[in-house]
CSV table of N, CA and C in Angstrom, one decimal:
chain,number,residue,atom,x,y,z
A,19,UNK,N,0.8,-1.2,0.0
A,19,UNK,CA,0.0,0.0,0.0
A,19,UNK,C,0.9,1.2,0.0
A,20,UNK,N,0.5,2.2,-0.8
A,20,UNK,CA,1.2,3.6,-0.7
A,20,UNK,C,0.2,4.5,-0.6
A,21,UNK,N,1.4,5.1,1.0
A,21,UNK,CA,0.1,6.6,1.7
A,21,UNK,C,0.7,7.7,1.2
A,22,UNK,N,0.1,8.7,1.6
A,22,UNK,CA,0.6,9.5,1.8
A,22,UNK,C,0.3,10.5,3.4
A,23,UNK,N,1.0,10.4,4.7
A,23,UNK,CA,0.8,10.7,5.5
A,23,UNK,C,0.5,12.3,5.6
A,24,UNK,N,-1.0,12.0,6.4
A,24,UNK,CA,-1.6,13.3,7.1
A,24,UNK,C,-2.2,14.3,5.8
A,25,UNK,N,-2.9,13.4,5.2
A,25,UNK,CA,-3.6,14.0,4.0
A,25,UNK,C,-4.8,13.7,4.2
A,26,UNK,N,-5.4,14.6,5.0
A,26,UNK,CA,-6.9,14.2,5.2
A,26,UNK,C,-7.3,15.9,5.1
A,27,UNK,N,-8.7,15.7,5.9
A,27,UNK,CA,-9.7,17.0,6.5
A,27,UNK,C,-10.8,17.0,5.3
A,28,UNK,N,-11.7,17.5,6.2
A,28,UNK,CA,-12.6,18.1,5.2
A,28,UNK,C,-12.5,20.3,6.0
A,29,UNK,N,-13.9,20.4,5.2
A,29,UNK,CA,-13.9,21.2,5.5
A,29,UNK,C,-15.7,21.7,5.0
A,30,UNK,N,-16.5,22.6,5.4
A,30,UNK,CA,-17.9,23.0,5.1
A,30,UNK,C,-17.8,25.0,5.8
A,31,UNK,N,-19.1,25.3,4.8
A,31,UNK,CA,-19.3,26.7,5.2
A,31,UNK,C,-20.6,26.5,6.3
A,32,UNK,N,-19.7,27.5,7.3
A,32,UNK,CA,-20.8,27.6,8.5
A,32,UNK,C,-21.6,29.5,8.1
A,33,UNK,N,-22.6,29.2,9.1
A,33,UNK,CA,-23.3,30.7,8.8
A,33,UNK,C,-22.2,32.0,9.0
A,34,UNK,N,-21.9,32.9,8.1
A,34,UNK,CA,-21.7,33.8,8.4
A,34,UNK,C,-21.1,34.0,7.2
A,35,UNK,N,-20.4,32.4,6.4
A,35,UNK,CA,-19.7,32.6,4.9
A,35,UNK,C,-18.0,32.4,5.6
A,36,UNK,N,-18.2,32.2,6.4
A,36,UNK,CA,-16.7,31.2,7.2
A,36,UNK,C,-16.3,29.8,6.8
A,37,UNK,N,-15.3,29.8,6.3
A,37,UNK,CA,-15.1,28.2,6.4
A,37,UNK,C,-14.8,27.7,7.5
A,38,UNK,N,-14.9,26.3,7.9
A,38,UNK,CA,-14.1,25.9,9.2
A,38,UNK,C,-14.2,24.4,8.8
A,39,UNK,N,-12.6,24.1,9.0
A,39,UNK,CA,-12.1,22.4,8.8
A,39,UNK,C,-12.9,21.5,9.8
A,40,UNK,N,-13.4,20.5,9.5
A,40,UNK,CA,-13.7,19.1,10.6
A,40,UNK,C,-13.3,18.2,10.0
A,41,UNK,N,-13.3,17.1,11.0
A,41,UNK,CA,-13.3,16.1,10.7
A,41,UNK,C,-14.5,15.0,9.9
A,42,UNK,N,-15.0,15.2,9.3
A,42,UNK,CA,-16.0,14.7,8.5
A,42,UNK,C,-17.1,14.2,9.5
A,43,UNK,N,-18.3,13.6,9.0
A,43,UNK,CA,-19.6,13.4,9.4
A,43,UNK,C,-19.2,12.2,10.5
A,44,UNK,N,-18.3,11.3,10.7
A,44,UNK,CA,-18.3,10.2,11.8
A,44,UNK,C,-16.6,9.5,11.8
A,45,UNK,N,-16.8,9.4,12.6
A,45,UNK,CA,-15.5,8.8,13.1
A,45,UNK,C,-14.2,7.9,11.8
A,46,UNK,N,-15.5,7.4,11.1
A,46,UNK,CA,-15.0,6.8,9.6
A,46,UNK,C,-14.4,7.4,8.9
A,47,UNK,N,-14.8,8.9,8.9
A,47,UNK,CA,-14.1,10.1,8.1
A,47,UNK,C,-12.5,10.0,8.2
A,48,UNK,N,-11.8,9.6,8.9
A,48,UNK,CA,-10.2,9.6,9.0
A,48,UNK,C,-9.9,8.6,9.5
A,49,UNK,N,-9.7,8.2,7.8
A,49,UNK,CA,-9.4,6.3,7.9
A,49,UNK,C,-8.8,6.0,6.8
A,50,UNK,N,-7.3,5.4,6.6
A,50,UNK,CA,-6.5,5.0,6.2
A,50,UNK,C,-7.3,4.8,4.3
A,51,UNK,N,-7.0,5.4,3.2
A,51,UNK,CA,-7.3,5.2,2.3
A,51,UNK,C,-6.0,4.7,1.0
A,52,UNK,N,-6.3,3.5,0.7
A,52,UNK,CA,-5.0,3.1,-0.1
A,52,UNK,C,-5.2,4.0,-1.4
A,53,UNK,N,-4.5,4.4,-2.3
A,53,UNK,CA,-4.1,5.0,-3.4
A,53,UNK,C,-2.6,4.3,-4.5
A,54,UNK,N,-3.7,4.5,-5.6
A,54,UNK,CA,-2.4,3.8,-6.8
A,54,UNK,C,-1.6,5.0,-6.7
A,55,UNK,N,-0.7,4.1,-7.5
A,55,UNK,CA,1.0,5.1,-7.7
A,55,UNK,C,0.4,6.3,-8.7
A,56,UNK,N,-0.3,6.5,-9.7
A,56,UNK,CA,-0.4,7.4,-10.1
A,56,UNK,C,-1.4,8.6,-9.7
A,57,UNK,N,-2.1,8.1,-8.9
A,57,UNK,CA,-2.7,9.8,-7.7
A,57,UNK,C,-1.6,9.9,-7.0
A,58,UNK,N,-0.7,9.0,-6.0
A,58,UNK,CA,0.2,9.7,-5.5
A,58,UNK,C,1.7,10.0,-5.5
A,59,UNK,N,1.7,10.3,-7.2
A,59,UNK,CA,2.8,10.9,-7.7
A,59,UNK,C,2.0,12.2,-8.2
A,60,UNK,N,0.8,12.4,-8.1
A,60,UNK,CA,0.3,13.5,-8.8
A,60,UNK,C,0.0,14.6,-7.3
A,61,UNK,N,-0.1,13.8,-6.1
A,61,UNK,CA,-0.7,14.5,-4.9
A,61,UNK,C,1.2,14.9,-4.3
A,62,UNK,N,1.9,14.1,-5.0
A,62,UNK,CA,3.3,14.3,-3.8
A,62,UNK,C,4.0,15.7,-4.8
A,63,UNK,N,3.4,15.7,-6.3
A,63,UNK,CA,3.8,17.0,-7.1
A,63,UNK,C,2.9,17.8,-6.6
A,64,UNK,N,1.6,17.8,-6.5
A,64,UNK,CA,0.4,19.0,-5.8
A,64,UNK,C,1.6,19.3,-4.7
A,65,UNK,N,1.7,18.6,-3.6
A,65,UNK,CA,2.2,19.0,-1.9
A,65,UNK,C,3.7,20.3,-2.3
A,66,UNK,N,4.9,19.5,-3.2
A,66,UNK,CA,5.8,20.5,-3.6
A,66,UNK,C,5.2,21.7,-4.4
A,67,UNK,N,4.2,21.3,-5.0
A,67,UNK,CA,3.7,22.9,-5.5
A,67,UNK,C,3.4,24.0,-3.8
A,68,UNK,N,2.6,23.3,-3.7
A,68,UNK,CA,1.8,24.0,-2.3
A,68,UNK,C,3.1,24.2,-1.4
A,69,UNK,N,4.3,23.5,-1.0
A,69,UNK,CA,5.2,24.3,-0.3
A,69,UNK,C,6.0,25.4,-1.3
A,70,UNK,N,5.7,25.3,-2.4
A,70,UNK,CA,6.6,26.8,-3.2
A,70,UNK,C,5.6,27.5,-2.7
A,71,UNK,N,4.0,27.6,-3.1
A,71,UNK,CA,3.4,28.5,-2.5
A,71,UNK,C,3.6,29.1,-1.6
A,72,UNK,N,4.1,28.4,0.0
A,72,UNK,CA,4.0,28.8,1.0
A,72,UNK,C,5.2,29.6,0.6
A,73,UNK,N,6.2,29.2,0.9
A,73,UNK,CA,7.7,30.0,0.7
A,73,UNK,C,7.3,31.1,0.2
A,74,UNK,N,6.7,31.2,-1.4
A,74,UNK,CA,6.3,32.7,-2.3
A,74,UNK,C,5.9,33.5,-0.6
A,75,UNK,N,4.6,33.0,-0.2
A,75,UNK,CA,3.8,34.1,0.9
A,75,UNK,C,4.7,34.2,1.9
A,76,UNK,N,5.6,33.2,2.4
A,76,UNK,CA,6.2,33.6,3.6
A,76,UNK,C,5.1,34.2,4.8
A,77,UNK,N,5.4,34.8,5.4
A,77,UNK,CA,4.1,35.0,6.5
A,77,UNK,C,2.9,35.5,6.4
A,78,UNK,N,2.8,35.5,5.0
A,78,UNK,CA,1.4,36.1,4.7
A,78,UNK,C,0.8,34.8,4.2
A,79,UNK,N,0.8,33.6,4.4
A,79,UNK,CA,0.4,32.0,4.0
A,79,UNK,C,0.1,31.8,5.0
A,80,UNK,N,-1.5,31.5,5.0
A,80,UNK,CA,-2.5,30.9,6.1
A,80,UNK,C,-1.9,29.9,6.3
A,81,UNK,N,-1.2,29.9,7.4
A,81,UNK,CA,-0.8,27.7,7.6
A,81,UNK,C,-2.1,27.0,8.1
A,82,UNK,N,-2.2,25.8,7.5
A,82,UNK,CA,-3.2,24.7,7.4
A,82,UNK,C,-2.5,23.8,6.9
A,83,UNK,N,-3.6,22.6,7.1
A,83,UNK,CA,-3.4,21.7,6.8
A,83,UNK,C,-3.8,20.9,5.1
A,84,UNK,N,-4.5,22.0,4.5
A,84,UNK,CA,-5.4,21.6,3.2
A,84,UNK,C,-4.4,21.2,2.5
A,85,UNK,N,-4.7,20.1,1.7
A,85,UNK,CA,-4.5,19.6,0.2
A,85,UNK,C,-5.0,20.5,-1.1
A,86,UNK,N,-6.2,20.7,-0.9
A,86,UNK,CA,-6.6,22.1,-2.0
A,86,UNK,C,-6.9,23.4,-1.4
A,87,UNK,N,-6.2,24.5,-1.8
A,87,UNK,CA,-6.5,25.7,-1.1
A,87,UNK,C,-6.1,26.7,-2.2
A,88,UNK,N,-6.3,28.1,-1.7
A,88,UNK,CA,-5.6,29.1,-2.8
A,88,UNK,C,-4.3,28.6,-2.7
A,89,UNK,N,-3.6,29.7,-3.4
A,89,UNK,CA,-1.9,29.9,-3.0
A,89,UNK,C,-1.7,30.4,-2.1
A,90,UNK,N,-2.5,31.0,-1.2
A,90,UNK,CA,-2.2,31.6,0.2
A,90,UNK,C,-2.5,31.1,1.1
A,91,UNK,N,-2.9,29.8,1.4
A,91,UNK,CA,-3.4,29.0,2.0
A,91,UNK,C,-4.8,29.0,2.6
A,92,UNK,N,-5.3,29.5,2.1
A,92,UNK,CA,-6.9,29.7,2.2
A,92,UNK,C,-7.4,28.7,2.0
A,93,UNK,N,-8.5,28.8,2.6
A,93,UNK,CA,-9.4,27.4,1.9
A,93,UNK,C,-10.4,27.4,1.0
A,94,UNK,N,-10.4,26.6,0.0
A,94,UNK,CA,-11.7,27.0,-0.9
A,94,UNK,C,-12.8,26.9,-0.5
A,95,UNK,N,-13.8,28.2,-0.9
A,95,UNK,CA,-15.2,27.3,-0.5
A,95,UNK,C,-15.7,26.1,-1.2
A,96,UNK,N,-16.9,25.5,-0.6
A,96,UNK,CA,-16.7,24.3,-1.6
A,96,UNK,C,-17.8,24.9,-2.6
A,97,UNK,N,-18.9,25.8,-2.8
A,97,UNK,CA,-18.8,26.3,-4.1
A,97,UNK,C,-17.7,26.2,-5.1
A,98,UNK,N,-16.9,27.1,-4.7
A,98,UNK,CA,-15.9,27.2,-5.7
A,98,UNK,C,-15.3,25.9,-6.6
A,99,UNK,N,-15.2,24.9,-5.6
A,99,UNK,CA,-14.6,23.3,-6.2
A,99,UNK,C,-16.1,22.8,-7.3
A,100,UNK,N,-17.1,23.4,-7.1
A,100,UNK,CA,-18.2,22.7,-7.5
A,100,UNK,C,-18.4,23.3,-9.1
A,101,UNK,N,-17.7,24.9,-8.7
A,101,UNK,CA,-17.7,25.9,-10.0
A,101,UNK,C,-16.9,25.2,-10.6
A,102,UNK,N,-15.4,24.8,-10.0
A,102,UNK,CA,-14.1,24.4,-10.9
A,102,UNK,C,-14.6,22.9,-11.8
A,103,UNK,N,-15.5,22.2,-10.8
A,103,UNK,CA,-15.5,20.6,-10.8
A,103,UNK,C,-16.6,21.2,-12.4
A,104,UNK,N,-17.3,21.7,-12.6
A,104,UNK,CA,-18.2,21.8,-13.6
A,104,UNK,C,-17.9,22.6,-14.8
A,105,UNK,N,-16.5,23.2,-14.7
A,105,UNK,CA,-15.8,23.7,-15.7
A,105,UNK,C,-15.7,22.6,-16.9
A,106,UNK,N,-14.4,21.6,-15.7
A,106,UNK,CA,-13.8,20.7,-16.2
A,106,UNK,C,-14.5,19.6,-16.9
A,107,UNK,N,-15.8,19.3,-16.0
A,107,UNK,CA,-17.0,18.7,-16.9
A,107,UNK,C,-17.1,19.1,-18.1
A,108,UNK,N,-17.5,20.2,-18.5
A,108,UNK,CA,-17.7,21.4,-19.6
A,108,UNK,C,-16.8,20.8,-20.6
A,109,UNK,N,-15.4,21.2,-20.2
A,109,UNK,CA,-14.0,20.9,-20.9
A,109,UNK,C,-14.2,19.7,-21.6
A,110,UNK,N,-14.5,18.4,-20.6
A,110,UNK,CA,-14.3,17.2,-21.3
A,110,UNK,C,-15.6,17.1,-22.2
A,111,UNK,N,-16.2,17.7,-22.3
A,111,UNK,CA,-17.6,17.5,-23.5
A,111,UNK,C,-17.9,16.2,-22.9
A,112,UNK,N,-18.9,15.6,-21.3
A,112,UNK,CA,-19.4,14.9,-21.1
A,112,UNK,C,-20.5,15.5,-20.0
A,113,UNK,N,-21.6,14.4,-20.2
A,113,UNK,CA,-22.5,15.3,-20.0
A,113,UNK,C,-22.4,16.0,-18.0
A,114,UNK,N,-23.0,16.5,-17.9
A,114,UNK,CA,-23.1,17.7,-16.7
A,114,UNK,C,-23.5,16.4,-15.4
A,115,UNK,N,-22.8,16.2,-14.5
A,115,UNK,CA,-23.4,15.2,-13.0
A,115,UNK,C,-22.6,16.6,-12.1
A,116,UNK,N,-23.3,16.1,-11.3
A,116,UNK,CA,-23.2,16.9,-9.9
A,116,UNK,C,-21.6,16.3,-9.6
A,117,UNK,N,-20.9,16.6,-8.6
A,117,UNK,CA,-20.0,16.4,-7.7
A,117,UNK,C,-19.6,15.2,-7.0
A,118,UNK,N,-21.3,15.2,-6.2
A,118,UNK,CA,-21.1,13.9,-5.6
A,118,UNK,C,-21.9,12.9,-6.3
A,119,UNK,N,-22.1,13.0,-7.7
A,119,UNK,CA,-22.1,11.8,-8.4
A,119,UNK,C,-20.8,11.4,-9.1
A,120,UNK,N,-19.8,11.8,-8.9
A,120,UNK,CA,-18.0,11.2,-8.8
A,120,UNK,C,-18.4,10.0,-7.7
A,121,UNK,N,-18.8,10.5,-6.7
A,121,UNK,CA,-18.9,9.1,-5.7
A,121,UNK,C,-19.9,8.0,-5.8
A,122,UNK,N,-20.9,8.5,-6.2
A,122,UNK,CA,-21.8,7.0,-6.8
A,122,UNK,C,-21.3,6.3,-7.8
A,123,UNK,N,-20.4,7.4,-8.5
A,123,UNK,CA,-19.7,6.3,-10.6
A,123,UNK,C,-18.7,5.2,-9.6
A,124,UNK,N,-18.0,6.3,-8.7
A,124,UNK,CA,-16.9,5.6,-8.0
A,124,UNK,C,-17.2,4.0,-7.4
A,125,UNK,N,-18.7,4.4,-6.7
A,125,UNK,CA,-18.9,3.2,-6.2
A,125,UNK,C,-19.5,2.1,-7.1
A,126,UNK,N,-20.3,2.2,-8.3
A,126,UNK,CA,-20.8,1.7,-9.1
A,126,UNK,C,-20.0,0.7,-9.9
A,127,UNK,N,-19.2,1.5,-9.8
A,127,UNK,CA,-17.9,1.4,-11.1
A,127,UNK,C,-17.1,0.0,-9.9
A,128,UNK,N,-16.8,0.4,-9.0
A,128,UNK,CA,-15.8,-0.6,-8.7
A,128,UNK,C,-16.5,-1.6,-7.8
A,129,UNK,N,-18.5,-1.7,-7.7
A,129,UNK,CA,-19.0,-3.1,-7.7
A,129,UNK,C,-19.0,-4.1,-8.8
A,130,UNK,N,-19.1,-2.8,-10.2
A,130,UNK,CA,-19.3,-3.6,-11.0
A,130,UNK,C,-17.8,-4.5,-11.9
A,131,UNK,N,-16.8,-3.8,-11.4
A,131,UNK,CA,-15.0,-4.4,-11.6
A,131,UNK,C,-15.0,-5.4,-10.8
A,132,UNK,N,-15.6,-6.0,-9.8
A,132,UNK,CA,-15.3,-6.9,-9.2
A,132,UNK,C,-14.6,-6.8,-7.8
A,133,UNK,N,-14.8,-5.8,-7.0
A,133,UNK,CA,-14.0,-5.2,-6.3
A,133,UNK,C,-15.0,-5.8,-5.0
A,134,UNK,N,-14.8,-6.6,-3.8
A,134,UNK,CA,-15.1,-7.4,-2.8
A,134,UNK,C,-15.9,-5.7,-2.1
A,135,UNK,N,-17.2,-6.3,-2.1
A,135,UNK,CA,-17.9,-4.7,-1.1
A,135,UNK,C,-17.7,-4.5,-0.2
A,136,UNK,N,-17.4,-5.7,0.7
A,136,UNK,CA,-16.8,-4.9,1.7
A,136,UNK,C,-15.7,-3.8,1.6
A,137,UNK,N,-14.9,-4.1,0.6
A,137,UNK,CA,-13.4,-2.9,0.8
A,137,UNK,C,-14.4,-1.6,0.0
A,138,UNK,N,-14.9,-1.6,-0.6
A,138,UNK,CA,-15.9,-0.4,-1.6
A,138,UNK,C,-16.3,0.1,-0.1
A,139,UNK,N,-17.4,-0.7,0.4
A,139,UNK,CA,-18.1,0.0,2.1
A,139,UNK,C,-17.0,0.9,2.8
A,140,UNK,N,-16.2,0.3,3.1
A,140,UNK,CA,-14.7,0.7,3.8
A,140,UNK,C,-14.6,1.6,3.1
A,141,UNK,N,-13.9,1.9,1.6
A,141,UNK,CA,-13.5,2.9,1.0
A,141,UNK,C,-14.3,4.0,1.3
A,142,UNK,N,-15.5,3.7,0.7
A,142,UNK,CA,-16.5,5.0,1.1
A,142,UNK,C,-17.1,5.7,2.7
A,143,UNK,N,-16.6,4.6,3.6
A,143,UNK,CA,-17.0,5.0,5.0
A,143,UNK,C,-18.5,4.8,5.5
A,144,UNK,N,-18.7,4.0,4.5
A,144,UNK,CA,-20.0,3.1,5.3
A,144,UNK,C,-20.0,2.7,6.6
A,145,UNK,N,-21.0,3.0,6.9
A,145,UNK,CA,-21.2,1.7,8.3
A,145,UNK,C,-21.4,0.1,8.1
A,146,UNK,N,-21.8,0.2,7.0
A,146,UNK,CA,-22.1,-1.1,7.0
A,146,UNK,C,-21.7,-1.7,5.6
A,147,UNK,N,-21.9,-3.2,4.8
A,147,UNK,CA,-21.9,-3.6,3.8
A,147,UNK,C,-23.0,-3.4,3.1
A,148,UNK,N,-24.4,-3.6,3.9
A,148,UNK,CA,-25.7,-4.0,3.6
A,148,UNK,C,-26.1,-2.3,3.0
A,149,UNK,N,-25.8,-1.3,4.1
A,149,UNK,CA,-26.0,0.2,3.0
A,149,UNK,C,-25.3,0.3,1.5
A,150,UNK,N,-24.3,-0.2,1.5
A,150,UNK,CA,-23.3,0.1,0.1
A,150,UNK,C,-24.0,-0.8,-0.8
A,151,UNK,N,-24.6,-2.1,-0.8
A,151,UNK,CA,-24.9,-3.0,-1.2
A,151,UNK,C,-26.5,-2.3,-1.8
A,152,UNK,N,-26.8,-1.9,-0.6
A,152,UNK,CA,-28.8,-1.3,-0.7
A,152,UNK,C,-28.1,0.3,-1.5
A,153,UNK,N,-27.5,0.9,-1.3
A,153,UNK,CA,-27.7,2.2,-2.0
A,153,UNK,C,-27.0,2.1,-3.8
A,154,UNK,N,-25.9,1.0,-3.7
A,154,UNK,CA,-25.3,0.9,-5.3
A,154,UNK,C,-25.4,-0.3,-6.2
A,155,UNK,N,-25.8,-1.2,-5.6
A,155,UNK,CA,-26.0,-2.5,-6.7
A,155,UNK,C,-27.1,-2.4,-7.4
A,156,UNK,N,-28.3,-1.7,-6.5
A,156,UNK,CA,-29.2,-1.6,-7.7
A,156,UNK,C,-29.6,-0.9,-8.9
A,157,UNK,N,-27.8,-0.1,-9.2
A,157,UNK,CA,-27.9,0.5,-10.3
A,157,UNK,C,-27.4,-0.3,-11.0
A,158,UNK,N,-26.8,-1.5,-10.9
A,158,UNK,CA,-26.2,-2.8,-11.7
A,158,UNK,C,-27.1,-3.7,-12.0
A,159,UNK,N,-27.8,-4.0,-13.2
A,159,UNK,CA,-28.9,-4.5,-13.3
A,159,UNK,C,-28.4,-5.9,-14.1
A,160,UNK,N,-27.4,-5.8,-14.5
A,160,UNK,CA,-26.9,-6.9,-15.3
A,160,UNK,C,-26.2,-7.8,-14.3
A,161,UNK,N,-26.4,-7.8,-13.2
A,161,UNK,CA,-25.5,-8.2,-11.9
A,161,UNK,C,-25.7,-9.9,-12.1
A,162,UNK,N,-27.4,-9.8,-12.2
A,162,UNK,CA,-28.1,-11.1,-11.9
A,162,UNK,C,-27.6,-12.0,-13.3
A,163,UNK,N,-27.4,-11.5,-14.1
A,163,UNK,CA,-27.3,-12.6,-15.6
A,163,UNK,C,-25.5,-12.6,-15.0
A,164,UNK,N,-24.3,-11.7,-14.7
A,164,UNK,CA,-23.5,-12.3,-14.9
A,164,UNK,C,-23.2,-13.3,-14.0
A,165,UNK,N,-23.7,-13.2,-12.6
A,165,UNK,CA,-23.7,-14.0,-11.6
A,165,UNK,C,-24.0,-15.7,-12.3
A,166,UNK,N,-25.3,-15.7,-13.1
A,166,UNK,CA,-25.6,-16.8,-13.6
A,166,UNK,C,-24.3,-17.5,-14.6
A,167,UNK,N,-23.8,-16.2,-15.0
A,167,UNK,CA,-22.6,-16.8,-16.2
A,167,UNK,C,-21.1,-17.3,-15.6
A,168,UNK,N,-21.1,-16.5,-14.7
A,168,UNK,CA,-19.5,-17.0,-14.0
A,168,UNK,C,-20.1,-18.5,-13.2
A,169,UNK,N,-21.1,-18.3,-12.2
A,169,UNK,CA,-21.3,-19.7,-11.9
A,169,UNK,C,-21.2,-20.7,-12.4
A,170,UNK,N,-21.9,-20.7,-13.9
A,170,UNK,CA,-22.4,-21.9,-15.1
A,170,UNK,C,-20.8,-22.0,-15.3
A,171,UNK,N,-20.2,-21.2,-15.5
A,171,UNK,CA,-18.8,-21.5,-16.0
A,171,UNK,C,-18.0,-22.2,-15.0
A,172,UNK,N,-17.8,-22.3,-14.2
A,172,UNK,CA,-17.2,-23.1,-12.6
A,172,UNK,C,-17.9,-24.6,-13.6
A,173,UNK,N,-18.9,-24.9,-13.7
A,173,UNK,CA,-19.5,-26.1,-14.2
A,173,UNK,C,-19.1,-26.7,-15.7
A,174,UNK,N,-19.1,-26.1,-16.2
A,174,UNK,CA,-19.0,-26.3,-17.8
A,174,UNK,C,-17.4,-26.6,-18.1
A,175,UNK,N,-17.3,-28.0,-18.6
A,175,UNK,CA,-15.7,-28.1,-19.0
A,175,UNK,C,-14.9,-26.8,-19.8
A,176,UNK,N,-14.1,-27.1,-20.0
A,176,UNK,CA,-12.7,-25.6,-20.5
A,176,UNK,C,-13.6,-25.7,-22.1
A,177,UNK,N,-13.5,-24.7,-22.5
A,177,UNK,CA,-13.9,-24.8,-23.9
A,177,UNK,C,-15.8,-24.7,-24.6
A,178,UNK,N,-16.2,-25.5,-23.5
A,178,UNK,CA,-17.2,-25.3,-24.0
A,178,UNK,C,-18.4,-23.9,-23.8
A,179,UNK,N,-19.3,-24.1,-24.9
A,179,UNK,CA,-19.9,-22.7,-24.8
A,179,UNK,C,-21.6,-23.2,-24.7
A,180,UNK,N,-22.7,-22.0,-24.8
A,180,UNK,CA,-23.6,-22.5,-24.9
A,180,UNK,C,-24.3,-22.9,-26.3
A,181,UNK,N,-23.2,-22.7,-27.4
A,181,UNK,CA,-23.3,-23.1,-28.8
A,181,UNK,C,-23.1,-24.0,-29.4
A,182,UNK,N,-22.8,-24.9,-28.0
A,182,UNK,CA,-22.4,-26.0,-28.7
A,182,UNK,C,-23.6,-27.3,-28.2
């Protein structure tokens, strides 16, 4: 597994148009997330950007702890990521999803790769299997025919098909 240590937080706008960092919605919120080598050769180039940043500001750089922030170390609102995240949508000429439908493709995507639900639950910070299971398989509708086809194959000698 490759980490990258103390790369967490969230963060939400409280009344007034303040940001203020938390720890996410439950205790799950800050919990060990594996990552391939290529987000974190891309997050360990982000972090040396963000310390040039700091150096540029010298004492006028908000110290935090953020992964995404201005160059002054500010924090974004999360409007702003929602403006940015719908640019980029735009850019790639695909059609328009919300934000946190990244996290349902995310989850969809890696029931339907074969990926044991438990570690999907985990990933996403479920409580449980049976929510990840009740909130994303039922957008996998082909679940039931392949289940039929990998089984029947356990049974059926090497080679054969149902054409024959």
């Amino acid at each position: 597994m490759t980490c990258l240590d103390d790369v967490f937080g969230t963060y939400s706008v409280v009344a007034g148009g303040s940001v203020r960092t938390g720890g996410g919605k439950s205790a799950r919120s800050r919990r060990p997330l594996a990552l391939d080598k290529f987000t974190v050769t891309v997050l360990r180039e982000h972090l040396e950007q963000l310390e040039d940043e700091k150096a540029a500001w010298g004492s006028g750089y908000q110290a935090g702890r953020l992964v995404f922030c201005w160059d002054n170390g500010r924090p974004l609102y999360p409007d702003t990521v929602t403006e940015q995240f719908n640019r980029l949508v735009d850019l790639a000429k695909v059609p328009l999803i919300r934000l946190h439908d990244v996290r349902h493709s995310y989850a969809t995507i890696a029931l339907r790769s074969g990926v044991h639900p438990k570690i999907v639950s985990s990933r996403l910070g479920h409580a449980t299997v049976a929510f990840t299971l009740d909130t994303y398989s039922a957008d996998i509708p082909d679940l039931d025919q392949q289940a039929a086809e990998d089984i029947g194959g356990l049974f059926l000698p090497k080679g054969d098909d149902e054409s024959e």
